[in-house]
Amino acid sequence: MSKNKQFEENLADLEVIVQKLEQGDVALEDAISEFQKGMKLSKELQETLDQAEKTLIKVMQSDGSESEME
């Protein structure tokens, strides 16, 4: 499975969790569990985006068009 596919699937899963929690028709225990899953997915998605940004910075640096951001 490619990283991009995994990213898209994780994002879709997070969206489902958010919708479920926004509707409010979830028992407290389930809401807590879903919230925890959502936080984990959010962290994984952010890490993927951070890595992609670092890769793009390196590509731009090798091209000589941009310098590394702090």
PDB file of C-alpha atoms in Angstrom:
ATOM      1  CA  MET A   1       0.000   0.000   0.000  1.00  0.00           C
ATOM      2  CA  SER A   2       1.407   3.388  -0.954  1.00  0.00           C
ATOM      3  CA  LYS A   3       1.875   6.138   1.627  1.00  0.00           C
ATOM      4  CA  ASN A   4      -0.484   8.426  -0.333  1.00  0.00           C
ATOM      5  CA  LYS A   5      -3.259   5.839  -0.222  1.00  0.00           C
ATOM      6  CA  GLN A   6      -2.689   5.331   3.478  1.00  0.00           C
ATOM      7  CA  PHE A   7      -2.829   9.100   4.021  1.00  0.00           C
ATOM      8  CA  GLU A   8      -6.104   9.383   2.103  1.00  0.00           C
ATOM      9  CA  GLU A   9      -7.646   6.467   3.988  1.00  0.00           C
ATOM     10  CA  ASN A  10      -6.570   7.886   7.358  1.00  0.00           C
ATOM     11  CA  LEU A  11      -8.017  11.268   6.444  1.00  0.00           C
ATOM     12  CA  ALA A  12     -11.312   9.660   5.427  1.00  0.00           C
ATOM     13  CA  ASP A  13     -11.396   7.691   8.695  1.00  0.00           C
ATOM     14  CA  LEU A  14     -10.778  10.886  10.670  1.00  0.00           C
ATOM     15  CA  GLU A  15     -13.599  12.642   8.826  1.00  0.00           C
ATOM     16  CA  VAL A  16     -15.988   9.796   9.719  1.00  0.00           C
ATOM     17  CA  ILE A  17     -14.990  10.031  13.377  1.00  0.00           C
ATOM     18  CA  VAL A  18     -15.503  13.800  13.417  1.00  0.00           C
ATOM     19  CA  GLN A  19     -18.949  13.472  11.827  1.00  0.00           C
ATOM     20  CA  LYS A  20     -19.923  10.790  14.322  1.00  0.00           C
ATOM     21  CA  LEU A  21     -18.845  12.919  17.277  1.00  0.00           C
ATOM     22  CA  GLU A  22     -20.484  16.066  15.904  1.00  0.00           C
ATOM     23  CA  GLN A  23     -23.824  14.270  15.624  1.00  0.00           C
ATOM     24  CA  GLY A  24     -23.688  13.499  19.323  1.00  0.00           C
ATOM     25  CA  ASP A  25     -25.535  10.175  19.031  1.00  0.00           C
ATOM     26  CA  VAL A  26     -22.634   8.263  20.564  1.00  0.00           C
ATOM     27  CA  ALA A  27     -22.449   6.843  24.066  1.00  0.00           C
ATOM     28  CA  LEU A  28     -19.855   8.516  26.267  1.00  0.00           C
ATOM     29  CA  GLU A  29     -17.555   5.480  26.324  1.00  0.00           C
ATOM     30  CA  ASP A  30     -17.716   5.196  22.529  1.00  0.00           C
ATOM     31  CA  ALA A  31     -17.174   8.930  22.135  1.00  0.00           C
ATOM     32  CA  ILE A  32     -14.020   8.756  24.243  1.00  0.00           C
ATOM     33  CA  SER A  33     -12.742   5.802  22.235  1.00  0.00           C
ATOM     34  CA  GLU A  34     -13.518   7.517  18.932  1.00  0.00           C
ATOM     35  CA  PHE A  35     -11.860  10.715  20.153  1.00  0.00           C
ATOM     36  CA  GLN A  36      -8.705   8.770  21.032  1.00  0.00           C
ATOM     37  CA  LYS A  37      -8.667   7.138  17.593  1.00  0.00           C
ATOM     38  CA  GLY A  38      -9.162  10.540  16.002  1.00  0.00           C
ATOM     39  CA  MET A  39      -6.275  12.054  17.932  1.00  0.00           C
ATOM     40  CA  LYS A  40      -3.991   9.191  16.877  1.00  0.00           C
ATOM     41  CA  LEU A  41      -5.015   9.590  13.238  1.00  0.00           C
ATOM     42  CA  SER A  42      -4.534  13.339  13.455  1.00  0.00           C
ATOM     43  CA  LYS A  43      -1.006  12.884  14.791  1.00  0.00           C
ATOM     44  CA  GLU A  44      -0.136  10.379  12.043  1.00  0.00           C
ATOM     45  CA  LEU A  45      -1.525  12.692   9.363  1.00  0.00           C
ATOM     46  CA  GLN A  46       0.450  15.652  10.729  1.00  0.00           C
ATOM     47  CA  GLU A  47       3.647  13.587  10.769  1.00  0.00           C
ATOM     48  CA  THR A  48       3.080  12.609   7.136  1.00  0.00           C
ATOM     49  CA  LEU A  49       2.516  16.242   6.157  1.00  0.00           C
ATOM     50  CA  ASP A  50       5.631  17.345   8.060  1.00  0.00           C
ATOM     51  CA  GLN A  51       7.709  14.709   6.265  1.00  0.00           C
ATOM     52  CA  ALA A  52       6.294  15.767   2.896  1.00  0.00           C
ATOM     53  CA  GLU A  53       7.187  19.389   3.653  1.00  0.00           C
ATOM     54  CA  LYS A  54      10.774  18.414   4.535  1.00  0.00           C
ATOM     55  CA  THR A  55      11.047  16.433   1.303  1.00  0.00           C
ATOM     56  CA  LEU A  56       9.780  19.383  -0.743  1.00  0.00           C
ATOM     57  CA  ILE A  57      12.246  21.722   0.957  1.00  0.00           C
ATOM     58  CA  LYS A  58      15.105  19.369   0.079  1.00  0.00           C
ATOM     59  CA  VAL A  59      13.950  19.157  -3.542  1.00  0.00           C
ATOM     60  CA  MET A  60      13.715  22.934  -3.802  1.00  0.00           C
ATOM     61  CA  GLN A  61      17.163  23.327  -2.220  1.00  0.00           C
ATOM     62  CA  SER A  62      18.759  20.928  -4.681  1.00  0.00           C
ATOM     63  CA  ASP A  63      17.184  22.997  -7.453  1.00  0.00           C
ATOM     64  CA  GLY A  64      18.678  26.121  -5.879  1.00  0.00           C
ATOM     65  CA  SER A  65      15.390  27.968  -5.904  1.00  0.00           C
ATOM     66  CA  GLU A  66      14.557  28.039  -2.196  1.00  0.00           C
ATOM     67  CA  SER A  67      16.388  27.891   1.108  1.00  0.00           C
ATOM     68  CA  GLU A  68      15.422  25.722   4.055  1.00  0.00           C
ATOM     69  CA  MET A  69      12.693  27.094   6.309  1.00  0.00           C
ATOM     70  CA  GLU A  70      13.369  27.248  10.066  1.00  0.00           C
TER      71      GLU A  70
END
